[in-house]
Structures are given as structure tokens and as C-alpha cells.
PDB file of C-alpha atoms in Angstrom:
ATOM      1  CA  MET A   1     -10.572   9.579 -10.066  1.00 82.00           C
ATOM      2  CA  ALA A   2      -9.474   5.964 -10.008  1.00 88.00           C
ATOM      3  CA  THR A   3     -11.297   2.698 -10.572  1.00 90.00           C
ATOM      4  CA  THR A   4     -11.290  -0.606  -8.702  1.00 88.00           C
ATOM      5  CA  ALA A   5      -8.695  -1.859 -11.205  1.00 89.00           C
ATOM      6  CA  ASP A   6      -6.225   0.688  -9.741  1.00 90.00           C
ATOM      7  CA  PHE A   7      -6.524  -0.651  -6.169  1.00 92.00           C
ATOM      8  CA  ARG A   8      -3.260  -1.305  -4.316  1.00 91.00           C
ATOM      9  CA  ASN A   9      -2.442  -1.837  -0.656  1.00 90.00           C
ATOM     10  CA  GLY A  10      -1.908   1.459   1.167  1.00 85.00           C
ATOM     11  CA  MET A  11      -3.974   3.477  -1.312  1.00 89.00           C
ATOM     12  CA  CYS A  12      -6.124   6.137   0.396  1.00 89.00           C
ATOM     13  CA  LEU A  13      -9.764   6.640  -0.635  1.00 91.00           C
ATOM     14  CA  ASP A  14     -12.381   9.278   0.190  1.00 90.00           C
ATOM     15  CA  ILE A  15     -15.658   7.479   0.972  1.00 90.00           C
ATOM     16  CA  ASP A  16     -18.530   9.693   2.145  1.00 89.00           C
ATOM     17  CA  GLY A  17     -16.147  12.346   3.481  1.00 87.00           C
ATOM     18  CA  GLN A  18     -14.070   9.829   5.483  1.00 88.00           C
ATOM     19  CA  TYR A  19     -10.540   8.750   4.529  1.00 89.00           C
ATOM     20  CA  TYR A  20      -9.735   5.027   4.348  1.00 91.00           C
ATOM     21  CA  PHE A  21      -6.533   3.102   3.619  1.00 89.00           C
ATOM     22  CA  ILE A  22      -6.827  -0.140   1.658  1.00 92.00           C
ATOM     23  CA  VAL A  23      -5.476  -2.886   3.922  1.00 91.00           C
ATOM     24  CA  GLU A  24      -6.126  -5.714   1.447  1.00 94.00           C
ATOM     25  CA  PHE A  25      -8.245  -6.387  -1.590  1.00 94.00           C
ATOM     26  CA  LEU A  26      -9.189  -9.294  -3.834  1.00 94.00           C
ATOM     27  CA  HIS A  27     -10.555  -9.265  -7.395  1.00 92.00           C
ATOM     28  CA  VAL A  28     -13.220 -11.987  -7.678  1.00 91.00           C
ATOM     29  CA  LYS A  29     -14.511 -13.334 -11.009  1.00 92.00           C
ATOM     30  CA  PRO A  30     -17.336 -15.763 -10.279  1.00 91.00           C
ATOM     31  CA  GLY A  31     -18.410 -18.226 -12.954  1.00 89.00           C
ATOM     32  CA  LYS A  32     -21.814 -16.623 -13.068  1.00 88.00           C
ATOM     33  CA  GLY A  33     -22.439 -12.884 -12.751  1.00 89.00           C
ATOM     34  CA  PRO A  34     -20.215  -9.809 -12.930  1.00 91.00           C
ATOM     35  CA  ALA A  35     -16.750  -9.485 -11.390  1.00 92.00           C
ATOM     36  CA  PHE A  36     -16.356  -7.627  -8.106  1.00 93.00           C
ATOM     37  CA  VAL A  37     -13.679  -6.523  -5.639  1.00 93.00           C
ATOM     38  CA  ARG A  38     -13.665  -7.420  -1.937  1.00 95.00           C
ATOM     39  CA  SER A  39     -11.655  -5.020   0.228  1.00 94.00           C
ATOM     40  CA  LYS A  40     -10.707  -4.337   3.827  1.00 95.00           C
ATOM     41  CA  LEU A  41     -10.481  -0.639   4.564  1.00 93.00           C
ATOM     42  CA  LYS A  42      -9.000   1.066   7.639  1.00 90.00           C
ATOM     43  CA  ASN A  43     -10.481   4.382   8.724  1.00 88.00           C
ATOM     44  CA  VAL A  44      -7.667   6.940   9.048  1.00 82.00           C
ATOM     45  CA  SER A  45      -9.181   8.853  11.972  1.00 77.00           C
ATOM     46  CA  THR A  46     -10.708   6.031  14.055  1.00 79.00           C
ATOM     47  CA  GLY A  47      -8.500   3.076  13.060  1.00 79.00           C
ATOM     48  CA  ARG A  48     -11.580   0.866  12.592  1.00 88.00           C
ATOM     49  CA  VAL A  49     -11.329  -1.780   9.839  1.00 91.00           C
ATOM     50  CA  ILE A  50     -14.401  -2.410   7.656  1.00 93.00           C
ATOM     51  CA  ASP A  51     -15.170  -4.803   4.804  1.00 95.00           C
ATOM     52  CA  LYS A  52     -16.521  -3.329   1.578  1.00 94.00           C
ATOM     53  CA  THR A  53     -17.468  -4.979  -1.713  1.00 94.00           C
ATOM     54  CA  TRP A  54     -17.267  -3.012  -4.964  1.00 92.00           C
ATOM     55  CA  ASN A  55     -18.576  -3.811  -8.433  1.00 92.00           C
ATOM     56  CA  SER A  56     -15.717  -4.118 -10.894  1.00 89.00           C
ATOM     57  CA  GLY A  57     -14.894  -0.857 -12.701  1.00 88.00           C
ATOM     58  CA  VAL A  58     -16.554   1.464 -10.167  1.00 91.00           C
ATOM     59  CA  LYS A  59     -14.937   4.905  -9.933  1.00 92.00           C
ATOM     60  CA  VAL A  60     -13.543   5.871  -6.535  1.00 91.00           C
ATOM     61  CA  GLU A  61     -11.989   9.082  -5.296  1.00 91.00           C
ATOM     62  CA  GLU A  62      -8.315   8.673  -4.483  1.00 90.00           C
ATOM     63  CA  VAL A  63      -6.750  10.970  -1.900  1.00 89.00           C
ATOM     64  CA  ARG A  64      -3.079  11.850  -2.107  1.00 89.00           C
ATOM     65  CA  ILE A  65      -1.437  11.208   1.251  1.00 86.00           C
ATOM     66  CA  GLU A  66       2.233  11.901   1.879  1.00 88.00           C
ATOM     67  CA  ARG A  67       4.286  10.240   4.609  1.00 88.00           C
ATOM     68  CA  ARG A  68       6.674  12.723   6.193  1.00 91.00           C
ATOM     69  CA  PRO A  69       9.151  12.302   9.043  1.00 93.00           C
ATOM     70  CA  TYR A  70       8.953  14.786  11.916  1.00 94.00           C
ATOM     71  CA  GLN A  71      11.158  15.113  14.999  1.00 94.00           C
ATOM     72  CA  TYR A  72       9.469  15.832  18.336  1.00 93.00           C
ATOM     73  CA  LEU A  73      10.663  19.064  19.967  1.00 92.00           C
ATOM     74  CA  TYR A  74       8.427  20.047  22.895  1.00 91.00           C
ATOM     75  CA  LYS A  75       4.865  20.280  24.236  1.00 89.00           C
ATOM     76  CA  ASP A  76       2.937  23.508  24.851  1.00 87.00           C
ATOM     77  CA  GLU A  77      -0.698  24.686  25.044  1.00 85.00           C
ATOM     78  CA  MET A  78      -1.080  24.387  21.239  1.00 82.00           C
ATOM     79  CA  GLY A  79      -0.187  20.682  21.259  1.00 85.00           C
ATOM     80  CA  LEU A  80       2.998  18.792  20.456  1.00 90.00           C
ATOM     81  CA  ASN A  81       5.536  20.657  18.342  1.00 92.00           C
ATOM     82  CA  PHE A  82       7.495  18.855  15.634  1.00 92.00           C
ATOM     83  CA  MET A  83      10.147  19.818  13.087  1.00 93.00           C
ATOM     84  CA  HIS A  84      10.718  18.381   9.605  1.00 92.00           C
ATOM     85  CA  PRO A  85      14.372  17.195   9.604  1.00 91.00           C
ATOM     86  CA  GLU A  86      15.175  18.453   6.079  1.00 91.00           C
ATOM     87  CA  THR A  87      13.196  21.694   5.707  1.00 91.00           C
ATOM     88  CA  PHE A  88      13.259  22.655   9.442  1.00 91.00           C
ATOM     89  CA  GLU A  89       9.569  23.595   9.103  1.00 90.00           C
ATOM     90  CA  GLN A  90       7.840  23.436  12.499  1.00 91.00           C
ATOM     91  CA  ILE A  91       4.257  22.277  12.981  1.00 90.00           C
ATOM     92  CA  SER A  92       1.975  21.638  15.942  1.00 90.00           C
ATOM     93  CA  ILE A  93       0.097  18.312  16.059  1.00 88.00           C
ATOM     94  CA  PRO A  94      -2.697  17.559  18.570  1.00 86.00           C
ATOM     95  CA  GLU A  95      -2.084  14.577  20.866  1.00 85.00           C
ATOM     96  CA  ALA A  96      -5.297  12.854  19.701  1.00 82.00           C
ATOM     97  CA  VAL A  97      -3.918  12.018  16.237  1.00 83.00           C
ATOM     98  CA  ILE A  98      -0.678  10.420  17.494  1.00 84.00           C
ATOM     99  CA  ASP A  99      -0.710   6.663  18.113  1.00 81.00           C
ATOM    100  CA  GLY A 100       1.305   5.702  21.217  1.00 84.00           C
ATOM    101  CA  VAL A 101       1.817   9.320  22.334  1.00 87.00           C
ATOM    102  CA  GLN A 102       2.579   8.198  25.916  1.00 90.00           C
ATOM    103  CA  PHE A 103       5.912   6.726  24.706  1.00 91.00           C
ATOM    104  CA  LEU A 104       7.039   9.883  22.849  1.00 90.00           C
ATOM    105  CA  LYS A 105      10.153  11.587  24.207  1.00 89.00           C
ATOM    106  CA  GLU A 106      12.075  14.652  23.063  1.00 90.00           C
ATOM    107  CA  GLY A 107      14.105  14.034  19.898  1.00 89.00           C
ATOM    108  CA  ASP A 108      12.086  10.994  18.721  1.00 90.00           C
ATOM    109  CA  THR A 109      11.119  10.806  15.059  1.00 92.00           C
ATOM    110  CA  VAL A 110       7.546  10.021  14.021  1.00 92.00           C
ATOM    111  CA  GLU A 111       5.980   9.411  10.621  1.00 91.00           C
ATOM    112  CA  ALA A 112       3.048  11.708   9.852  1.00 89.00           C
ATOM    113  CA  MET A 113       0.404  11.064   7.200  1.00 86.00           C
ATOM    114  CA  VAL A 114      -0.314  14.454   5.642  1.00 88.00           C
ATOM    115  CA  HIS A 115      -3.212  15.233   3.268  1.00 86.00           C
ATOM    116  CA  ALA A 116      -1.283  16.671   0.304  1.00 83.00           C
ATOM    117  CA  ALA A 117      -3.958  19.144  -0.849  1.00 84.00           C
ATOM    118  CA  SER A 118      -4.850  20.746   2.493  1.00 84.00           C
ATOM    119  CA  GLU A 119      -1.523  20.107   4.326  1.00 85.00           C
ATOM    120  CA  THR A 120      -3.397  18.768   7.375  1.00 83.00           C
ATOM    121  CA  VAL A 121      -1.951  15.946   9.486  1.00 85.00           C
ATOM    122  CA  LEU A 122      -4.329  12.971   9.500  1.00 83.00           C
ATOM    123  CA  THR A 123      -2.414  10.558  11.750  1.00 83.00           C
ATOM    124  CA  CYS A 124       1.021  10.193  13.266  1.00 87.00           C
ATOM    125  CA  GLU A 125       2.819   6.935  14.052  1.00 86.00           C
ATOM    126  CA  LEU A 126       5.750   6.229  16.335  1.00 89.00           C
ATOM    127  CA  PRO A 127       8.240   3.515  15.369  1.00 90.00           C
ATOM    128  CA  ALA A 128       6.992   0.017  16.266  1.00 90.00           C
ATOM    129  CA  HIS A 129       9.556  -0.291  19.094  1.00 92.00           C
ATOM    130  CA  VAL A 130      11.117   2.384  21.304  1.00 92.00           C
ATOM    131  CA  THR A 131      13.852   2.156  23.932  1.00 92.00           C
ATOM    132  CA  LEU A 132      13.099   3.885  27.238  1.00 92.00           C
ATOM    133  CA  ARG A 133      14.705   3.994  30.677  1.00 92.00           C
ATOM    134  CA  VAL A 134      12.800   2.667  33.695  1.00 92.00           C
ATOM    135  CA  THR A 135      12.463   5.493  36.255  1.00 93.00           C
ATOM    136  CA  TYR A 136      10.513   3.624  38.924  1.00 92.00           C
ATOM    137  CA  THR A 137       9.668   0.018  39.714  1.00 89.00           C
ATOM    138  CA  GLU A 138       9.637  -2.211  42.776  1.00 86.00           C
ATOM    139  CA  PRO A 139      13.046  -3.849  43.247  1.00 82.00           C
ATOM    140  CA  GLY A 140      13.402  -7.397  41.984  1.00 70.00           C
ATOM    141  CA  LEU A 141      14.441 -10.245  44.231  1.00 68.00           C
ATOM    142  CA  LYS A 142      17.092 -12.837  43.476  1.00 65.00           C
ATOM    143  CA  GLY A 143      15.572 -15.783  41.596  1.00 63.00           C
ATOM    144  CA  ASP A 144      12.669 -13.825  40.080  1.00 61.00           C
ATOM    145  CA  THR A 145      13.639 -14.809  36.530  1.00 63.00           C
ATOM    146  CA  ALA A 146      11.917 -18.186  36.490  1.00 63.00           C
ATOM    147  CA  THR A 147       8.288 -17.064  36.199  1.00 70.00           C
ATOM    148  CA  ASN A 148       6.353 -15.054  33.631  1.00 77.00           C
ATOM    149  CA  THR A 149       4.948 -12.723  36.282  1.00 81.00           C
ATOM    150  CA  LEU A 150       4.847  -9.016  35.430  1.00 87.00           C
ATOM    151  CA  LYS A 151       5.014  -5.928  37.651  1.00 89.00           C
ATOM    152  CA  PRO A 152       4.210  -2.256  36.928  1.00 91.00           C
ATOM    153  CA  ALA A 153       7.052   0.087  35.971  1.00 92.00           C
ATOM    154  CA  THR A 154       7.158   3.776  35.078  1.00 93.00           C
ATOM    155  CA  VAL A 155       9.375   4.815  32.151  1.00 93.00           C
ATOM    156  CA  GLU A 156      11.038   8.182  31.479  1.00 92.00           C
ATOM    157  CA  THR A 157       8.037   9.521  29.515  1.00 90.00           C
ATOM    158  CA  GLY A 158       5.725   8.933  32.497  1.00 90.00           C
ATOM    159  CA  ALA A 159       3.920   5.976  30.914  1.00 91.00           C
ATOM    160  CA  GLU A 160       3.301   2.864  32.985  1.00 93.00           C
ATOM    161  CA  VAL A 161       4.089  -0.532  31.457  1.00 93.00           C
ATOM    162  CA  ARG A 162       4.185  -4.119  32.738  1.00 92.00           C
ATOM    163  CA  VAL A 163       7.696  -5.626  32.939  1.00 90.00           C
ATOM    164  CA  PRO A 164       9.158  -8.923  34.208  1.00 87.00           C
ATOM    165  CA  LEU A 165      10.164  -9.119  37.879  1.00 85.00           C
ATOM    166  CA  PHE A 166      13.913  -8.994  37.147  1.00 84.00           C
ATOM    167  CA  ILE A 167      13.801  -5.454  35.636  1.00 85.00           C
ATOM    168  CA  ASN A 168      15.167  -2.767  37.999  1.00 87.00           C
ATOM    169  CA  GLU A 169      15.233   1.041  38.053  1.00 90.00           C
ATOM    170  CA  GLY A 170      17.650   2.669  35.613  1.00 90.00           C
ATOM    171  CA  GLU A 171      17.593  -0.171  33.066  1.00 91.00           C
ATOM    172  CA  LEU A 172      16.823   0.404  29.385  1.00 93.00           C
ATOM    173  CA  ILE A 173      13.915  -1.610  27.983  1.00 93.00           C
ATOM    174  CA  THR A 174      12.283  -1.934  24.564  1.00 94.00           C
ATOM    175  CA  ILE A 175       8.533  -1.318  24.374  1.00 93.00           C
ATOM    176  CA  ASP A 176       6.085  -2.087  21.557  1.00 92.00           C
ATOM    177  CA  THR A 177       4.309   1.258  20.930  1.00 90.00           C
ATOM    178  CA  ARG A 178       1.242  -0.359  19.343  1.00 86.00           C
ATOM    179  CA  ASP A 179       0.066  -2.102  22.524  1.00 89.00           C
ATOM    180  CA  GLY A 180       2.467  -0.885  25.230  1.00 88.00           C
ATOM    181  CA  SER A 181       3.921  -4.319  25.919  1.00 90.00           C
ATOM    182  CA  TYR A 182       7.441  -5.136  27.116  1.00 91.00           C
ATOM    183  CA  VAL A 183       9.669  -6.555  24.351  1.00 91.00           C
ATOM    184  CA  GLY A 184      13.068  -6.927  25.945  1.00 90.00           C
ATOM    185  CA  ARG A 185      15.964  -5.515  27.924  1.00 89.00           C
ATOM    186  CA  VAL A 186      18.638  -3.424  26.174  1.00 89.00           C
ATOM    187  CA  LYS A 187      22.305  -3.925  27.010  1.00 86.00           C
ATOM    188  CA  GLU A 188      24.107  -0.640  27.593  1.00 78.00           C
ATOM    189  CA  ALA A 189      27.409  -0.183  25.786  1.00 68.00           C
TER     190      ALA A 189
END
């Protein structure tokens, strides 16, 4: 058990059977009345952010969450199969708990949040930016670099993203996995 004095960003709490990460918190000592703590909590399973106010000194249940890297191997009927790069332990993770799963390709490394006591995977995050090859898009015309117009393009994982008009098939692009937006073109060495 921990108290509100032990709060820190990234700490995981069990509130009514749901797991929440502390996004931010603030200890408030008003001139009149008892001290309290204002916090923003992010639900691990849904990603929803809520505001919660605690009286100072209240006991809360802390959950031990470990962040572990896993390398993506392949997909089968059980889900997506991953391997820990140091122990070579293989696990299967359902697609629903992986953020940005449409940008995941074989060999990519993800960071999984694992409940330490039960060894269950709560969520899985891809890196913020990934580099993928464009497999299909309409050809660009000369002089299409002047506007901010976007066109649809399919990348090697099968996901569809919006790219500028000057991007052609076969080019490498960087994509933000959080919202699926185009970041930039990658020069090939």
C-alpha cells in the first residue's frame, strides 16, 4: 500500500479493479481546510484520461508494472507472437491490446506493460515513429510539391496512410504510430 505522498508520474494504481497510470499530479495546500492531491489518471485498458481528487494521506493500492521489450515474430490464430530479446521466451499477445498494430511488421520491437504478479500483458506500444515502404500510391506529377494536399498510400504492412503528392511507390516514409500521420521521407543509403 502507498499513500498520496508517494505519488509519482508513471505510477500504476488499482482503483475499483481498474488499472490507472498517473499522468500528472499536484499537491494543494489551501489556506483554509485540509491538503489534497489533484491527479490525472490514464486507464490502462481504455486509454481514457480522468481527473481525480484525493484527500492528503489516503492509502492507495499500487500495482507493480514492468516494461519489457518484445520482438514481433509472426501472426497466427492465437494472436501476434512475440519473443523477449534476452530470454528468448515467446508469448502471444492479442491485437486489441497493441496500440498502432496496423504499422507492426516482422522484426519490430514493441514495449509491453506486464502486470508483475500475474504476468499478463496489459498494453503494448510501438515506437513513436516507424519507417515503412510505400507499396501502392497514385503516381505524383511534376510540380506537386508546392501544395499541402495529401493522397492515400498503402504501406508494406497493409495500412493506409495519407502522404503528400510527391511520394511515389517504393519510397521509405516515416509514420507517427500514435495517429497514423505522415512525418517525412527517408533517404536510402
